[in-house]
PDB file of C-alpha atoms in Angstrom:
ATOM      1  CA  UNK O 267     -20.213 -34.294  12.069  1.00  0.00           C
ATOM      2  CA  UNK O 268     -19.969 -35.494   8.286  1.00  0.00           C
ATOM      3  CA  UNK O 269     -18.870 -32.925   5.896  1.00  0.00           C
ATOM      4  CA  UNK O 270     -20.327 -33.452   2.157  1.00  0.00           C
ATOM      5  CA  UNK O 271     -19.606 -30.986  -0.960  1.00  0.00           C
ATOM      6  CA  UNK O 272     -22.752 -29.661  -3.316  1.00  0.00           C
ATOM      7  CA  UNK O 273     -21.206 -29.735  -6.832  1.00  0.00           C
ATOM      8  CA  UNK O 274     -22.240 -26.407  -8.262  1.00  0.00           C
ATOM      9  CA  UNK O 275     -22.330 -27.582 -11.926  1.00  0.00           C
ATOM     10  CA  UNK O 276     -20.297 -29.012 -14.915  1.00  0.00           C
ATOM     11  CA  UNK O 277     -19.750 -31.440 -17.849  1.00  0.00           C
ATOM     12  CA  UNK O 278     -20.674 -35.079 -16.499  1.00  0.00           C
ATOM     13  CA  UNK O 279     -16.923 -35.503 -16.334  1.00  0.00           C
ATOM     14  CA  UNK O 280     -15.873 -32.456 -14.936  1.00  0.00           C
ATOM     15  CA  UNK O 281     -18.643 -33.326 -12.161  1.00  0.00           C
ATOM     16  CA  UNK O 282     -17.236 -37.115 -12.066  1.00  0.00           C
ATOM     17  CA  UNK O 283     -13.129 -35.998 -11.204  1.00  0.00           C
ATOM     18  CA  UNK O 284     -14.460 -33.660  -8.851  1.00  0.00           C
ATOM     19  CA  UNK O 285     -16.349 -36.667  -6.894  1.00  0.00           C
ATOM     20  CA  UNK O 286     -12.931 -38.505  -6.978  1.00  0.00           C
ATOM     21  CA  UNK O 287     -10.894 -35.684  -5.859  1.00  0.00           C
ATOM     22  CA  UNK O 288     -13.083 -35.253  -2.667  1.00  0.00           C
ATOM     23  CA  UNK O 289     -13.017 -38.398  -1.802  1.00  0.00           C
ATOM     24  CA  UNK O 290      -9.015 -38.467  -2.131  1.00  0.00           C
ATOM     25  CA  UNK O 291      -9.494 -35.297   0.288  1.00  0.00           C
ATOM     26  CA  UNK O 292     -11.385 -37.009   2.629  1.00  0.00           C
ATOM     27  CA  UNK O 293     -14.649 -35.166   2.158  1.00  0.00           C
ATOM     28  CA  UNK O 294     -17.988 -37.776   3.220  1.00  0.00           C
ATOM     29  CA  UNK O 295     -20.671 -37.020   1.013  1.00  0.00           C
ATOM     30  CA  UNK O 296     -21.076 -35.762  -2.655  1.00  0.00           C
ATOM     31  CA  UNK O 297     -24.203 -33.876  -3.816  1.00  0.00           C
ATOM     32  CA  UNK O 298     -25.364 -32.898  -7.223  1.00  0.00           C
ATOM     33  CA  UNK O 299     -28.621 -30.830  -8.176  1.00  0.00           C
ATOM     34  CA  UNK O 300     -31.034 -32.343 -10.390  1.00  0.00           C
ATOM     35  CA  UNK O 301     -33.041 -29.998 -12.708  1.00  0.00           C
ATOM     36  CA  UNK O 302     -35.160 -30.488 -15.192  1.00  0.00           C
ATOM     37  CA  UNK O 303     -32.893 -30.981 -18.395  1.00  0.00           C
ATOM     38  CA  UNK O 304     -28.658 -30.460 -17.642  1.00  0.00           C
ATOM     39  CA  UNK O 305     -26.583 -33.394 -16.690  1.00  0.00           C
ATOM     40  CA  UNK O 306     -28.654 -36.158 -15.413  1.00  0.00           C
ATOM     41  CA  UNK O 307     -28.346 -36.780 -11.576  1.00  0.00           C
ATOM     42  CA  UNK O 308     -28.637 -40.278 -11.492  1.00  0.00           C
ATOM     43  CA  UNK O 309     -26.581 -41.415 -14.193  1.00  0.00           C
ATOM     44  CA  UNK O 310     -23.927 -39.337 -13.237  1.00  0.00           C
ATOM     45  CA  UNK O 311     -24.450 -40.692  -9.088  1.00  0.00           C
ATOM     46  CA  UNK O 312     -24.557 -43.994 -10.796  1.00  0.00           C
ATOM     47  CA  UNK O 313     -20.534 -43.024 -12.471  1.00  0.00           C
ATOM     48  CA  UNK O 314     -19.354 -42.255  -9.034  1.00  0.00           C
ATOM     49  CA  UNK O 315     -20.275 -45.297  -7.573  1.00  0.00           C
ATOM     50  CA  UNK O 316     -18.034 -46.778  -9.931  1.00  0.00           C
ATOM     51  CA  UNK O 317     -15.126 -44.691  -9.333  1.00  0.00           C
ATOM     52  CA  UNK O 318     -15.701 -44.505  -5.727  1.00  0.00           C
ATOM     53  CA  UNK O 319     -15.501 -46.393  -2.826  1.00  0.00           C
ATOM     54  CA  UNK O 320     -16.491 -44.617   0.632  1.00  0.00           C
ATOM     55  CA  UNK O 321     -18.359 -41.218   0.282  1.00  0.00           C
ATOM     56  CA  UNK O 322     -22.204 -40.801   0.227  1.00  0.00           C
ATOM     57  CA  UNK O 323     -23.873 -39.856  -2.819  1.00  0.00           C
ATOM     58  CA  UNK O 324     -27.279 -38.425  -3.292  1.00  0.00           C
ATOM     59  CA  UNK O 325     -29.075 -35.093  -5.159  1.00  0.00           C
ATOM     60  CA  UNK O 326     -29.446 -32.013  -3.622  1.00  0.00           C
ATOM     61  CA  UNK O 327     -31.945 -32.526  -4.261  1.00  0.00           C
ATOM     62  CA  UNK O 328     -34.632 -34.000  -6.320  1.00  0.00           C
ATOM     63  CA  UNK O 329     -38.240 -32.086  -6.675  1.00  0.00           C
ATOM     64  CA  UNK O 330     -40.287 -34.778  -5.763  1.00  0.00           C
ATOM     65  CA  UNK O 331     -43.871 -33.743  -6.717  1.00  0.00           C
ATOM     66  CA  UNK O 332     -42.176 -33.474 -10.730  1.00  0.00           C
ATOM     67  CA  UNK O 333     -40.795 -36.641 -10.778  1.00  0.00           C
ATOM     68  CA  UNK O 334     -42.578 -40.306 -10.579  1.00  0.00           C
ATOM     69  CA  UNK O 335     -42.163 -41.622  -7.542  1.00  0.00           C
ATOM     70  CA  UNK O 336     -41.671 -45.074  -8.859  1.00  0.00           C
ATOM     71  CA  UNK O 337     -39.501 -44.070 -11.077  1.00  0.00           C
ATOM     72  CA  UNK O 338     -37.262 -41.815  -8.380  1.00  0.00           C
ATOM     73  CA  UNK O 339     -37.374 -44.961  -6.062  1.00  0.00           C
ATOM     74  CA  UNK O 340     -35.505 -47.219  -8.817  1.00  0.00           C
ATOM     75  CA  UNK O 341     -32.815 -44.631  -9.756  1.00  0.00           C
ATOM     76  CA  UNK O 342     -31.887 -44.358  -5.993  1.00  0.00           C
ATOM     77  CA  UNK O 343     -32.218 -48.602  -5.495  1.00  0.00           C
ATOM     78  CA  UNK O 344     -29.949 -48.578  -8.515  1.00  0.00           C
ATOM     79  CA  UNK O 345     -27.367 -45.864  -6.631  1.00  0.00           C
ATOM     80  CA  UNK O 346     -27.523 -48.304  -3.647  1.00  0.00           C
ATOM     81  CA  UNK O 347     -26.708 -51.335  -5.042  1.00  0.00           C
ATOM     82  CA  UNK O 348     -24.247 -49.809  -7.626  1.00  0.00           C
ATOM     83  CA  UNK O 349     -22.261 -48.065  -4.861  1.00  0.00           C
ATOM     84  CA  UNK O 350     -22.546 -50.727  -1.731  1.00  0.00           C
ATOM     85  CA  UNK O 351     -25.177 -49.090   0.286  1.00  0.00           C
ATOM     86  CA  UNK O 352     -24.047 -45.275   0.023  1.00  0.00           C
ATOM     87  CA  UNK O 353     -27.500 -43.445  -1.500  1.00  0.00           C
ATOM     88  CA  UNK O 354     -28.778 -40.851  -0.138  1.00  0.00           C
ATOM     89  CA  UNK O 355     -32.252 -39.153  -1.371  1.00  0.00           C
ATOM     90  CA  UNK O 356     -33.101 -35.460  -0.026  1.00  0.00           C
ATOM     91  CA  UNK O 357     -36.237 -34.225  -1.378  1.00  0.00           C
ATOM     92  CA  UNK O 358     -38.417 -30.385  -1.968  1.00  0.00           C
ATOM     93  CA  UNK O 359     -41.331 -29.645  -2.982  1.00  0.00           C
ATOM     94  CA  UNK O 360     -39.162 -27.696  -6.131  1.00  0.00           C
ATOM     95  CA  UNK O 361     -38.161 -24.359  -6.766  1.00  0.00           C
ATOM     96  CA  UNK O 362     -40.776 -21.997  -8.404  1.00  0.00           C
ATOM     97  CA  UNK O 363     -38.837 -19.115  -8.100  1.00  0.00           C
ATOM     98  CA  UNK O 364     -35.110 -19.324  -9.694  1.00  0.00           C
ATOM     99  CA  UNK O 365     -34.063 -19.299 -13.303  1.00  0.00           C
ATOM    100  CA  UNK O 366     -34.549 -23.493 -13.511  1.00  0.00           C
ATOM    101  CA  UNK O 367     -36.849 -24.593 -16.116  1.00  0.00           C
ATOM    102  CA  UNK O 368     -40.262 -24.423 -16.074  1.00  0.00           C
ATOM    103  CA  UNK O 369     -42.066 -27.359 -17.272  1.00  0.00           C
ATOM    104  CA  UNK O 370     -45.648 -27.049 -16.774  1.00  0.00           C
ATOM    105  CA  UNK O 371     -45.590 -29.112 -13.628  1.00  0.00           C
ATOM    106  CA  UNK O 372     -47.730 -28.712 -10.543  1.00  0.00           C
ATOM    107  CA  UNK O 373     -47.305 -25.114  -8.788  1.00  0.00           C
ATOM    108  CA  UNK O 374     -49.914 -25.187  -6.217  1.00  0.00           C
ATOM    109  CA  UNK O 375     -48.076 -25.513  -2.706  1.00  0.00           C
ATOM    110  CA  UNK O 376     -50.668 -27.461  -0.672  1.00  0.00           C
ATOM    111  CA  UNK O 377     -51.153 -30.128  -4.043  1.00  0.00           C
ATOM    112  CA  UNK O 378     -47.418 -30.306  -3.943  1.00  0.00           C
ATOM    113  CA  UNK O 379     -46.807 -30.775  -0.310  1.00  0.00           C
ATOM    114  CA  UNK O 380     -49.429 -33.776  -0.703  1.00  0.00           C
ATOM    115  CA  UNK O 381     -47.535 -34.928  -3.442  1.00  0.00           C
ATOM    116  CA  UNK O 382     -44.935 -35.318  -1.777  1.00  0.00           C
ATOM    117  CA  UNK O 383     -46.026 -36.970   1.312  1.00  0.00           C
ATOM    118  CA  UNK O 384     -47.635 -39.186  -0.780  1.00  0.00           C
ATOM    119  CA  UNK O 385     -44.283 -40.224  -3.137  1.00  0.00           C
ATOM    120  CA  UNK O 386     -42.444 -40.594   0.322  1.00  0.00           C
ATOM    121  CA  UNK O 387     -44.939 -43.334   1.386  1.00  0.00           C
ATOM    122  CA  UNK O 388     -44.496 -45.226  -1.891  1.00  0.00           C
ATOM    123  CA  UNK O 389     -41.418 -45.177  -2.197  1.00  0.00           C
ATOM    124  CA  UNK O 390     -40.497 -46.451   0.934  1.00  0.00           C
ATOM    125  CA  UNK O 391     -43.439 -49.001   0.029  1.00  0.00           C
ATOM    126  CA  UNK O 392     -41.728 -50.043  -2.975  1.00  0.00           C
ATOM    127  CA  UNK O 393     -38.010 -50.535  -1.225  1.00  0.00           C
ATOM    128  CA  UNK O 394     -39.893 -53.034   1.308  1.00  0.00           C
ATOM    129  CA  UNK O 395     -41.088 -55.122  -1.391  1.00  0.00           C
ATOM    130  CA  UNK O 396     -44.773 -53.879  -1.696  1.00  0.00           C
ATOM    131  CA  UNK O 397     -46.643 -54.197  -4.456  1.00  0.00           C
ATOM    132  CA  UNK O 398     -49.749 -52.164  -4.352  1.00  0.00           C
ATOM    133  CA  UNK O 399     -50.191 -48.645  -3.107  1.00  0.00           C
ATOM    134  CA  UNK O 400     -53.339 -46.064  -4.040  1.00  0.00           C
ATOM    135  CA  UNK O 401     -53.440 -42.708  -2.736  1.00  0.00           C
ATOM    136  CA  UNK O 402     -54.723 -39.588  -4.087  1.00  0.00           C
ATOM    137  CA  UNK O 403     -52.288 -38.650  -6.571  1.00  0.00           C
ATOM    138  CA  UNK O 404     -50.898 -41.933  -7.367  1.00  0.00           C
ATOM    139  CA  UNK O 405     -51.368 -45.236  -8.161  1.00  0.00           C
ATOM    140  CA  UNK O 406     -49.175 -48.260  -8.027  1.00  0.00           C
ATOM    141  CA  UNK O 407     -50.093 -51.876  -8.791  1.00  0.00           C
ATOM    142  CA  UNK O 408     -47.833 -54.901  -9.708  1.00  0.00           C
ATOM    143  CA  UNK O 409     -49.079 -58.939  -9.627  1.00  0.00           C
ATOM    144  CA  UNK O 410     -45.700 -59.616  -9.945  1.00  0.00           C
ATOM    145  CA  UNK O 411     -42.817 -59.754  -7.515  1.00  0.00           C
ATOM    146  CA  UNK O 412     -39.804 -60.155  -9.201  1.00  0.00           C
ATOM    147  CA  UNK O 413     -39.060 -56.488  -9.883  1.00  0.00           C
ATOM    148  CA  UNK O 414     -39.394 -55.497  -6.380  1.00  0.00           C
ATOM    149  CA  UNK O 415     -36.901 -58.834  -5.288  1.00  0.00           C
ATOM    150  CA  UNK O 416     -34.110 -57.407  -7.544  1.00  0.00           C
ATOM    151  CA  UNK O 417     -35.017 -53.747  -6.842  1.00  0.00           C
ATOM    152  CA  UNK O 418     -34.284 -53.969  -2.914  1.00  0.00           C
ATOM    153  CA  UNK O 419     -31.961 -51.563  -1.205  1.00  0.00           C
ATOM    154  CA  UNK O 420     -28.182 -52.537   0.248  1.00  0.00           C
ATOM    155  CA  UNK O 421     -29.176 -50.670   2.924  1.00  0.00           C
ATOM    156  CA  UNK O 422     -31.467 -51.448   5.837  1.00  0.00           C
ATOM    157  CA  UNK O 423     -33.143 -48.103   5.024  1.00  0.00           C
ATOM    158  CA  UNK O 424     -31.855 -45.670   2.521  1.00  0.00           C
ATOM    159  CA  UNK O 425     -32.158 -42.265   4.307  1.00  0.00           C
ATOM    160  CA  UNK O 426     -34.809 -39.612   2.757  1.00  0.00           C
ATOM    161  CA  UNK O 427     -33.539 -36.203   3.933  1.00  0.00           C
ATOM    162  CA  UNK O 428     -36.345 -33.543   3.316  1.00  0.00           C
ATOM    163  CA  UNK O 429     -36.636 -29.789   3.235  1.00  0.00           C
ATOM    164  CA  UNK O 430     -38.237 -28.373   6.083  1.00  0.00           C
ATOM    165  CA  UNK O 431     -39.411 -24.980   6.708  1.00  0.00           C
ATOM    166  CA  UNK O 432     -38.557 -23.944   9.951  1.00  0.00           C
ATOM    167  CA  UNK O 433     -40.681 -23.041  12.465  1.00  0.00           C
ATOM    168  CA  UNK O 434     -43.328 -24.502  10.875  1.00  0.00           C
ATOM    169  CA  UNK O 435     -45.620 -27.252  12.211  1.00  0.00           C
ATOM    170  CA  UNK O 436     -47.082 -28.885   9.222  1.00  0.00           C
ATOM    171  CA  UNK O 437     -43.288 -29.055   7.312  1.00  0.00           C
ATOM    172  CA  UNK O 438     -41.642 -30.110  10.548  1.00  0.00           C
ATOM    173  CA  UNK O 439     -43.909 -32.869  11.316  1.00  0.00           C
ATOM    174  CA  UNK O 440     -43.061 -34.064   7.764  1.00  0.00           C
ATOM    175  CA  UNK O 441     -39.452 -34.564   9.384  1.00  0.00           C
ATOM    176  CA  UNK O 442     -39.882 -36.489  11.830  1.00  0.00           C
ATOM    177  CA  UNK O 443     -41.244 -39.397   9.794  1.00  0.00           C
ATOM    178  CA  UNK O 444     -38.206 -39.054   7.691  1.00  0.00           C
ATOM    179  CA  UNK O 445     -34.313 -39.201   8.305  1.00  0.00           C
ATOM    180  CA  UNK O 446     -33.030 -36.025   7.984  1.00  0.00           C
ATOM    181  CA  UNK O 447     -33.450 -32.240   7.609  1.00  0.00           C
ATOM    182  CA  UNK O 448     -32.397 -29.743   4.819  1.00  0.00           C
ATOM    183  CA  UNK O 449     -33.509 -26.361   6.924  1.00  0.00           C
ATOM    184  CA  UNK O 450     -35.448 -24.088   5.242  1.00  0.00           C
ATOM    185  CA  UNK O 451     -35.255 -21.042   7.647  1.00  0.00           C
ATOM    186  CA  UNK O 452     -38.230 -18.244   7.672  1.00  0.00           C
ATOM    187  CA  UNK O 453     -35.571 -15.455   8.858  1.00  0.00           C
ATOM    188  CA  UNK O 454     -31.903 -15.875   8.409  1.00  0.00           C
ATOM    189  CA  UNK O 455     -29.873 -19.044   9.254  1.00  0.00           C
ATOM    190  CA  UNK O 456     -28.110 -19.231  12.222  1.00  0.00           C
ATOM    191  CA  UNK O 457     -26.195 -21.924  14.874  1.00  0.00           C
ATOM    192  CA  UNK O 458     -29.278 -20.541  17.486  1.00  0.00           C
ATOM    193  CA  UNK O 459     -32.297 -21.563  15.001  1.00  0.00           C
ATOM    194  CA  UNK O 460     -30.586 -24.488  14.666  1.00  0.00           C
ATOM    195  CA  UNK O 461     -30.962 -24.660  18.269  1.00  0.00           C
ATOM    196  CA  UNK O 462     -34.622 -24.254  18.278  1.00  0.00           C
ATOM    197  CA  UNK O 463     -35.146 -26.885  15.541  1.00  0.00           C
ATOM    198  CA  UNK O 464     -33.263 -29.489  17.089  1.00  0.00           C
ATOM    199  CA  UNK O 465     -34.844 -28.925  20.253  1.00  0.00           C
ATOM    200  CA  UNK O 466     -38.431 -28.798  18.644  1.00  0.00           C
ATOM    201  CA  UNK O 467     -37.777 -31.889  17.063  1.00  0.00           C
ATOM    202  CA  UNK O 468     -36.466 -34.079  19.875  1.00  0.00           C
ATOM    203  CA  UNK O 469     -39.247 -33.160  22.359  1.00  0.00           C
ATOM    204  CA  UNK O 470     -41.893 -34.835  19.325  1.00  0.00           C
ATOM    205  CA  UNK O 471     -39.283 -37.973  19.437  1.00  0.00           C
ATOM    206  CA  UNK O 472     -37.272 -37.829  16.466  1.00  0.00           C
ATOM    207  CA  UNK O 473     -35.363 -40.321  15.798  1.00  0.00           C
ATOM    208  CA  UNK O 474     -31.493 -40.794  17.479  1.00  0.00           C
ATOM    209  CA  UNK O 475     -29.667 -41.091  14.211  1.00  0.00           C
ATOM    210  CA  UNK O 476     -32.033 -37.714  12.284  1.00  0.00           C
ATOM    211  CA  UNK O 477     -29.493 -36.287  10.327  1.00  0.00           C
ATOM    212  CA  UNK O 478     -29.830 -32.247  10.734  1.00  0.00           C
ATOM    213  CA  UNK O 479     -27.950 -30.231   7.817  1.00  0.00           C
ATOM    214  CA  UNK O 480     -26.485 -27.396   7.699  1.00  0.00           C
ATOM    215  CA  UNK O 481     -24.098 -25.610   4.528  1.00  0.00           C
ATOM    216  CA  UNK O 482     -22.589 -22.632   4.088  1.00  0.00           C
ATOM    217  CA  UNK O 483     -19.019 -21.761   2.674  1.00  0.00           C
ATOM    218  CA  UNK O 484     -15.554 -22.716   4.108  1.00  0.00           C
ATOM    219  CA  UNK O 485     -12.372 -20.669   2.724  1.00  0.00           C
ATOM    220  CA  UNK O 486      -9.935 -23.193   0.708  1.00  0.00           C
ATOM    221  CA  UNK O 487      -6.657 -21.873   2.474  1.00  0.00           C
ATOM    222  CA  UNK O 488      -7.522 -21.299   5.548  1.00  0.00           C
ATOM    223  CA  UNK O 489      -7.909 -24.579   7.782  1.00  0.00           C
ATOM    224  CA  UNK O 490      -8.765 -22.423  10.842  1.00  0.00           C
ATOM    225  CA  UNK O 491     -11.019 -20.100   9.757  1.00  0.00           C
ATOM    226  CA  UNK O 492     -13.170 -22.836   7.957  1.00  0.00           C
ATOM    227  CA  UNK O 493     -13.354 -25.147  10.969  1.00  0.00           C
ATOM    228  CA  UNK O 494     -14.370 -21.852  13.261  1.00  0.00           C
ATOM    229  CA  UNK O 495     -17.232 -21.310  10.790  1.00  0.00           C
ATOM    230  CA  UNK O 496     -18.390 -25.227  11.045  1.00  0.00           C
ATOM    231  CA  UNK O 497     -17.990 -25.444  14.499  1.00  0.00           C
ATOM    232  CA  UNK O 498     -21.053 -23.622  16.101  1.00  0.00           C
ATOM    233  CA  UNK O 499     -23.283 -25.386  13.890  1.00  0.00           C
ATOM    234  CA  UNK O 500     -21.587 -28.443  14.868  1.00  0.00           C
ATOM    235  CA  UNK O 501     -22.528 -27.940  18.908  1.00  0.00           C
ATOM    236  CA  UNK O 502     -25.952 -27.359  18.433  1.00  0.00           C
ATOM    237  CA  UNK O 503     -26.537 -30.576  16.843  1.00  0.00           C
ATOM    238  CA  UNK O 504     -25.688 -30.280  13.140  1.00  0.00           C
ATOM    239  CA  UNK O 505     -24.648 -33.792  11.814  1.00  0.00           C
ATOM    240  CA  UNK O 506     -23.834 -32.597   8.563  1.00  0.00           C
ATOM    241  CA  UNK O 507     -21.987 -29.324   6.974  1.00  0.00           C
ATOM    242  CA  UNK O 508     -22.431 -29.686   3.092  1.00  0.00           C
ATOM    243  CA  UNK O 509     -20.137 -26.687   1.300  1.00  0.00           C
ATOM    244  CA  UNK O 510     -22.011 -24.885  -1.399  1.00  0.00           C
ATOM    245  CA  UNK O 511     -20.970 -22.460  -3.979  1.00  0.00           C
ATOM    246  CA  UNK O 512     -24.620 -21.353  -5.366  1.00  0.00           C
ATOM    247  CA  UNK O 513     -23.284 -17.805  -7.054  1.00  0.00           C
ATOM    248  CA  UNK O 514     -23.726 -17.970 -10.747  1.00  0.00           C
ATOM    249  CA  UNK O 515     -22.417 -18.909 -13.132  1.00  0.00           C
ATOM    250  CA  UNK O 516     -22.098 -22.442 -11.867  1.00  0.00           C
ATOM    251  CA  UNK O 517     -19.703 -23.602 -14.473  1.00  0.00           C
ATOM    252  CA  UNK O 518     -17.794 -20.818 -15.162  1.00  0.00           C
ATOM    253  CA  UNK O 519     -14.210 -21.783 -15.500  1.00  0.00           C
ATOM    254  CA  UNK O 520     -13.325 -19.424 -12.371  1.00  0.00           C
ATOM    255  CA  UNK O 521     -16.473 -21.900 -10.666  1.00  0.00           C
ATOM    256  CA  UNK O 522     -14.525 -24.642 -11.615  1.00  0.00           C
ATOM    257  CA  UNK O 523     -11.361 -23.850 -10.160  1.00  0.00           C
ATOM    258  CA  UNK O 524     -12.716 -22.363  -6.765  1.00  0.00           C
ATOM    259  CA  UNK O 525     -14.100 -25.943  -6.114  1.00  0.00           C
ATOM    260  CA  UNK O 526     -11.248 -27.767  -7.357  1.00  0.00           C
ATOM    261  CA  UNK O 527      -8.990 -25.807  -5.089  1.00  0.00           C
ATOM    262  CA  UNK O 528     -11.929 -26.240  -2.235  1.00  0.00           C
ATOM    263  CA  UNK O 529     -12.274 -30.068  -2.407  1.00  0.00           C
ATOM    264  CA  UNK O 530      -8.606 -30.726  -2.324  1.00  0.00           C
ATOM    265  CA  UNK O 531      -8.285 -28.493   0.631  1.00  0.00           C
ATOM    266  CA  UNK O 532     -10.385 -31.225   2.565  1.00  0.00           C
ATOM    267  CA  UNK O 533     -13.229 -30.774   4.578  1.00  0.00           C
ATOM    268  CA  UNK O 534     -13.275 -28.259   7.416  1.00  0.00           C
ATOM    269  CA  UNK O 535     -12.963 -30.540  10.435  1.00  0.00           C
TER     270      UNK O 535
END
């Protein structure tokens, strides 16, 4: 199991230290949410490349029916190449009903679900070196190919996770042509609907390397007590524990400290 951090929130360089402290701590992975107007996800990713050198980096995670996909796919291909091959892009359909911004974007759920299947394939198009792609909602066409020769992932693949509602068919499906999972369970999250999940994907031939996610919080001084709460997650096939702190206010100096103090406690191994 990997064991990644989801920033709660922050000035760009409050956000920044905190990336460097976890990696001192020997946390894996780094996650910051990307909303519609705040500190910019990608440029800020893009700073702790520079100041990094081992943990992942990615959102957490990036409403992909709101954003251009082409547009998505060269922030992340920047990431990669900036940071050596350590992007990571997990992707929602976005969050209608929290205190975010509302923009004016697309609300339907079935249009946005085929939005996003749709900015999946092209991006993934785009990282290959394609030039052409014409779907429903978007189209992509470029006579040119030097944009796509300097725009090419480190990485063999750069790993899409994706939100998926759990136990159903349609969002789970979505999954398994992707390479990980960001649960989304109907009742309430636990190490046996994990289980279930794992199982249900494995018997439609997920990949061996699908990344299954699961967070939750850890206690800063108490080594024991946060590996106890990891661990059942970790034997039913978890391959990641990310550590949130989603209570408001997110940048509260009281927020601020509380992560502090959880990062440099190290991960809960």
């Amino acid at each position: 199991m990997r064991y990644g951090v989801i920033l709660p929130g922050g000035t760009a360089v409050e956000q920044l230290e905190q990336a460097v402290l976890a990696e001192e701590a020997g946390w894996d992975g780094v996650f910051v949410w990307e909303a519609a107007y705040g500190v910019d996800a990608w440029g800020l990713l893009s700073a702790m490349a520079a100041r990094t050198e081992r943990i992942k980096l990615g959102t957490m995670l990036t409403p992909l029916p709101w954003r251009r996909p082409w547009k998505v796919a060269s922030q992340v291909v920047t990431l990669d190449q900036l940071s050596g091959g350590r992007a990571i892009l997990a992707v929602g359909l976005g969050a209608v009903d929290t205190d975010l911004p509302l923009t004016g974007e697309e609300l339907d759920l079935r249009t946005r679900a085929s939005m996003m299947d749709e900015g999946i394939d092209l991006i993934r198009e785009l990282w290959a070196g394609g030039l052409s792609y014409h779907g429903k909602h978007y189209d992509y066409e470029c006579a040119r190919d030097d944009l796509t020769q300097v725009g090419r992932p480190v990485q063999e693949r750069i790993p899409i996770w994706v939100v998926g509602a759990w136990p159903r068919p349609k969002s789970m499906r979505r999954v398994l042509r992707c390479d990980g999972v960001l649960p989304q369970y109907q009742g309430e999250a636990s190490p046996e609907e994990m289980r279930s999940l794992r199982s249900w994907l494995d018997e439609r031939g997920a990949a061996p390397g699908l990344d299954v996610v699961a967070e939750g919080e850890t206690p800063a001084d108490d080594r024991e007590a946060a590996a106890a709460e990891v661990r059942p997650w970790a034997e039913v096939g978890a391959t990641w524990w990310l550590e949130t702190r989603w209570d408001m206010p997110h940048n509260s100096t009281e927020r601020m400290r509380q992560i502090r103090d959880r990062l440099a406690a190290g991960p809960p191994a």
